[in-house]
Amino acid sequence: MYSFTTRFSGPTLRQRVSMINSHPSGPRAWWRYTLWVFLMGVVLLACQHETRQHVYTPGDVLTINALPATSPARAMVADLEEKGTWYRHMALYRDNFGTRIVESKPVILQLKGDQFVLPDDYKYESALYIDGKEVPVDELVRLSPEFVSELFVMHQWENLANANKQAKPYQILIETSRKPIQFDGRRKQFFTLLQAASISKYPLGESFSFNMNQLLEATFFHNKNALVERTKNEHLSVYDDYANAVEIEINNLPATLADVKTIHVREVARLYTKERHYLDWFRADSPTPRFKLSIQTTPKRAKRDSSYYVFSPFYTGDF
């Protein structure tokens, strides 16, 4: 009979009697029990560590990095973070470890020359506080970066149930200094970001992808995220604004502006565009091209292909 069908397939009677009459292992085996207890303790500690792991809510994340309220701006930051619906969208401040910066998309604050600028898209969504007092957002132009001690852009998670629907979603809190503040590397990086934001909508970098239908729509509406426009003969051409700042690949091979002009719009299988991080292109020493354009083509579409049909209100050519 197979062993899994009976409970009598274990040790023989003689072996069982021998086990009963055997002497206990005695003190020589104490280390085995000690090792077993130690390993069990490690397992319990590991399990305890896992139970302490927590999926942080917005309020939890903010209390971890809470700053002492040593200035009017910091006091307002602490008050907003305590509500649990606000976080530091952007920031420039100092702590025990030196200058700290926070960078997030979108960059709502810009620096043109030596003047702060708030784009129209965010002017009516933002409230400005300087040294703890609310002032019109137009007062930003009176500030100079070298006299800005600390700066916080607070943003509210609007989808939370306890969010304040009456408050403007962005709160700009600035603490000033009577004396100019020396620029270290982190301060320079922060204000360089604001300068890049006055040039680019995506200074922290962004990527886009277009299939042929999406490209037809983008070129029809002159969506410059595609980096290319359609010519009168339905070919592609890089926008003049980007011609001197773009790296081009066609079918994974380096290409030129002239090569792009040889591509008919219906040949495009996929088009990828990328704007690089501002630290790559907004620099004086050996900058990388700001944009990258990559095109994958389907050459057979260069001639009429009646088996391929596109439902698009943005193209009237013959497929």
XYZ file of C-alpha atoms in Angstrom:
319
model
C 0.000 0.000 0.000
C 1.282 3.501 -0.831
C 2.732 5.471 2.072
C 0.261 8.358 1.733
C -2.680 5.995 2.345
C -1.655 4.774 5.826
C -0.432 6.293 9.087
C 1.719 3.253 9.893
C 4.498 3.965 7.398
C 6.712 5.780 9.964
C 9.575 4.403 12.102
C 9.533 0.720 13.158
C 8.637 -0.334 16.707
C 12.298 -1.011 17.509
C 13.292 2.491 16.431
C 10.562 4.010 18.593
C 11.641 2.068 21.681
C 15.247 3.122 21.041
C 14.216 6.757 20.900
C 12.298 6.469 24.190
C 15.262 4.874 25.995
C 17.865 7.307 24.607
C 19.530 9.758 26.999
C 18.610 13.446 26.789
C 21.084 15.647 24.944
C 21.978 17.414 28.194
C 23.910 20.660 28.570
C 26.056 20.022 25.511
C 23.183 21.107 23.280
C 22.299 24.289 25.204
C 23.754 26.442 22.438
C 21.227 25.051 19.986
C 18.334 26.301 22.099
C 20.065 29.615 22.666
C 20.559 30.026 18.915
C 16.929 29.088 18.303
C 15.700 31.664 20.847
C 17.991 34.315 19.312
C 16.711 33.634 15.795
C 13.104 33.758 16.954
C 13.841 37.109 18.613
C 15.276 38.475 15.359
C 12.201 37.302 13.466
C 9.899 38.953 15.996
C 11.825 42.231 15.781
C 11.640 42.120 11.983
C 7.913 41.537 12.132
C 7.567 44.359 14.621
C 9.476 46.646 12.218
C 7.116 45.699 9.425
C 4.078 46.471 11.562
C 5.469 49.946 12.164
C 5.580 50.645 8.440
C 2.875 53.183 7.685
C 1.259 54.551 4.558
C 1.646 58.228 5.287
C -1.199 60.627 4.758
C -0.414 64.160 3.545
C -0.474 65.447 7.130
C 1.939 62.738 8.325
C 4.506 63.583 5.662
C 4.527 67.239 6.611
C 4.905 66.747 10.354
C 8.081 64.719 9.782
C 9.826 67.761 8.286
C 8.209 70.364 10.535
C 10.235 73.550 10.982
C 10.414 75.569 14.192
C 8.248 78.685 13.932
C 11.123 81.140 14.364
C 9.823 83.709 11.861
C 6.425 84.896 10.590
C 6.836 82.919 7.359
C 7.780 79.737 9.224
C 4.890 80.208 11.631
C 2.502 80.324 8.681
C 4.122 77.237 7.158
C 3.709 75.366 10.450
C 0.084 76.474 10.722
C -0.758 75.347 7.179
C 1.039 72.028 7.528
C -0.780 71.348 10.783
C -4.061 71.429 8.871
C -2.911 68.338 6.976
C -4.032 69.585 3.574
C -1.009 71.718 2.637
C 2.519 70.825 1.586
C 5.670 72.646 0.517
C 5.423 72.798 -3.239
C 8.612 74.852 -3.509
C 10.904 76.125 -0.791
C 14.211 77.790 0.023
C 15.197 77.706 3.704
C 17.951 76.810 6.144
C 18.083 74.114 8.797
C 20.791 72.431 10.865
C 22.211 70.827 7.714
C 22.506 74.034 5.669
C 20.458 75.506 2.826
C 17.549 73.356 1.656
C 15.516 73.660 -1.529
C 12.311 72.005 -2.718
C 11.510 71.858 -6.434
C 8.157 70.706 -7.846
C 6.101 70.974 -11.014
C 4.706 73.375 -12.017
C 7.185 76.134 -11.213
C 4.723 78.931 -10.532
C 7.280 81.604 -9.655
C 9.697 83.160 -12.142
C 12.694 85.426 -12.008
C 13.300 87.819 -14.887
C 16.565 89.602 -14.399
C 16.393 90.645 -10.758
C 12.591 90.759 -10.469
C 10.165 88.106 -9.292
C 7.255 87.464 -11.648
C 4.056 85.513 -11.134
C 2.618 84.284 -14.478
C -0.970 85.207 -15.283
C -1.973 81.529 -15.059
C -1.216 81.562 -11.314
C -1.727 85.216 -10.401
C -5.370 84.705 -9.424
C -4.694 81.364 -7.730
C -2.015 82.685 -5.385
C -1.858 84.729 -2.188
C 1.369 86.534 -1.254
C 2.650 87.077 2.283
C 5.832 89.044 2.980
C 7.158 88.815 6.547
C 3.804 87.426 7.654
C 1.627 90.156 6.126
C -0.597 89.608 3.106
C 0.153 91.981 0.231
C -0.973 92.154 -3.416
C 0.901 89.748 -5.680
C 2.168 92.732 -7.682
C 4.434 93.517 -4.701
C 6.691 90.676 -5.839
C 8.471 92.979 -8.296
C 9.783 95.067 -5.392
C 11.732 92.162 -3.930
C 15.322 91.303 -4.805
C 16.663 87.729 -4.499
C 19.646 88.778 -2.398
C 17.306 90.147 0.293
C 15.063 87.051 0.375
C 15.986 85.047 3.453
C 13.510 82.186 3.032
C 10.744 81.438 0.558
C 7.928 78.897 0.671
C 5.277 78.111 -1.932
C 2.570 76.138 -0.154
C 0.021 74.174 -2.178
C -3.205 72.605 -0.976
C -4.361 69.101 -1.872
C -7.694 70.243 -3.255
C -9.293 66.795 -3.459
C -9.123 66.140 0.275
C -12.451 66.273 2.089
C -11.214 68.769 4.699
C -9.513 71.108 2.218
C -10.390 74.787 2.503
C -12.280 75.507 -0.704
C -12.264 79.242 0.008
C -8.470 79.559 0.214
C -6.364 80.183 -2.858
C -4.539 76.958 -3.738
C -1.076 78.561 -3.685
C 0.288 80.532 -0.724
C 3.628 82.296 -1.320
C 5.353 83.046 1.995
C 8.536 85.132 1.912
C 10.806 86.166 4.759
C 13.122 89.076 3.976
C 16.456 90.217 5.364
C 17.704 93.745 5.976
C 21.165 92.765 4.770
C 22.131 91.013 1.529
C 22.503 87.263 1.938
C 25.541 85.513 0.521
C 24.714 83.012 -2.215
C 25.822 79.431 -1.684
C 25.405 76.625 -4.211
C 21.864 75.738 -3.192
C 20.603 79.335 -3.273
C 22.136 79.760 -6.712
C 20.431 76.569 -7.895
C 17.026 77.690 -6.613
C 17.126 81.116 -8.224
C 18.561 79.631 -11.425
C 15.452 77.437 -11.566
C 13.255 80.544 -11.319
C 15.262 82.171 -14.120
C 14.862 79.070 -16.306
C 11.123 79.114 -15.578
C 10.888 82.530 -17.236
C 12.156 80.889 -20.448
C 10.607 77.445 -20.277
C 7.231 76.122 -19.200
C 8.921 72.874 -18.146
C 12.262 73.802 -16.520
C 12.293 70.552 -14.530
C 11.982 68.553 -17.751
C 9.063 66.951 -19.572
C 8.434 64.292 -22.238
C 5.668 63.866 -24.805
C 4.673 61.099 -27.200
C 2.539 61.288 -30.349
C 1.186 58.634 -32.657
C 0.250 59.747 -36.158
C -3.305 60.791 -35.297
C -2.114 62.747 -32.263
C 0.584 64.395 -34.343
C -1.982 65.420 -36.961
C -4.004 67.083 -34.213
C -0.940 68.699 -32.617
C 0.284 70.189 -35.869
C -3.217 71.384 -36.759
C -3.509 73.306 -33.484
C 0.183 74.345 -33.496
C 0.924 72.493 -30.279
C 4.605 73.293 -29.890
C 5.192 70.365 -27.543
C 5.511 68.342 -30.753
C 8.488 70.551 -31.761
C 7.436 70.227 -35.421
C 4.889 71.885 -37.677
C 3.405 70.810 -41.010
C 4.478 72.495 -44.172
C 2.195 73.257 -47.104
C 3.247 70.065 -48.839
C 2.328 67.998 -45.710
C 5.902 67.378 -44.579
C 7.403 68.132 -41.197
C 9.616 71.019 -40.156
C 11.062 71.910 -36.763
C 9.711 75.187 -35.380
C 12.150 78.041 -35.929
C 12.075 78.792 -32.184
C 13.652 75.419 -31.450
C 15.858 74.897 -34.493
C 19.088 75.834 -32.711
C 18.342 73.953 -29.496
C 17.238 70.486 -30.571
C 18.950 67.129 -30.897
C 17.321 64.980 -33.603
C 17.073 61.246 -34.185
C 15.200 59.508 -36.987
C 14.789 55.758 -36.577
C 17.431 55.842 -33.803
C 20.040 57.486 -36.039
C 21.359 61.059 -35.681
C 19.651 63.411 -38.108
C 19.495 67.058 -39.147
C 16.833 69.703 -39.611
C 16.970 69.024 -43.346
C 16.282 65.328 -42.746
C 13.110 66.175 -40.816
C 11.804 68.109 -43.814
C 11.969 64.963 -45.945
C 9.401 63.153 -43.764
C 5.789 63.216 -44.887
C 3.358 63.546 -42.003
C 1.662 60.243 -42.841
C 4.997 58.403 -42.576
C 5.203 59.019 -38.850
C 4.632 55.889 -36.773
C 5.629 57.548 -33.491
C 7.132 60.869 -32.525
C 8.777 61.542 -29.156
C 9.839 64.898 -27.770
C 11.703 65.753 -24.607
C 12.650 68.951 -22.846
C 15.645 68.345 -20.626
C 16.125 69.432 -17.013
C 17.231 73.051 -16.678
C 20.544 72.009 -15.102
C 21.465 70.396 -18.443
C 20.787 73.311 -20.783
C 20.560 76.505 -18.693
C 24.289 76.862 -18.192
C 27.194 78.716 -19.743
C 29.687 75.833 -19.876
C 28.995 73.146 -22.484
C 25.185 73.142 -22.366
C 23.261 70.150 -23.696
C 20.595 70.924 -26.316
C 17.410 71.872 -24.522
C 15.181 69.595 -26.631
C 15.374 66.116 -28.093
C 13.234 65.013 -31.042
C 12.957 61.349 -31.958
C 10.901 60.132 -34.933
C 10.032 56.557 -35.869
C 8.785 56.234 -39.436
C 6.875 53.763 -41.583
C 8.299 54.408 -45.068
C 5.613 52.418 -46.896
C 3.131 55.159 -46.086
C 5.129 57.581 -48.209
C 3.137 56.275 -51.147
C -0.592 55.824 -51.213
C -1.662 52.826 -49.156
C -5.380 52.182 -49.587
C -5.303 49.512 -46.864
C -4.508 52.161 -44.268
C -7.210 54.620 -43.369
C -7.221 57.395 -40.809
C -10.316 59.006 -39.356
C -8.966 62.455 -38.649
C -10.550 65.882 -39.094
C -7.052 67.338 -39.059
C -5.774 65.802 -42.282
C -7.313 65.887 -45.774
C -4.519 64.179 -47.680
C -4.815 60.916 -49.580
C -3.932 57.744 -47.734
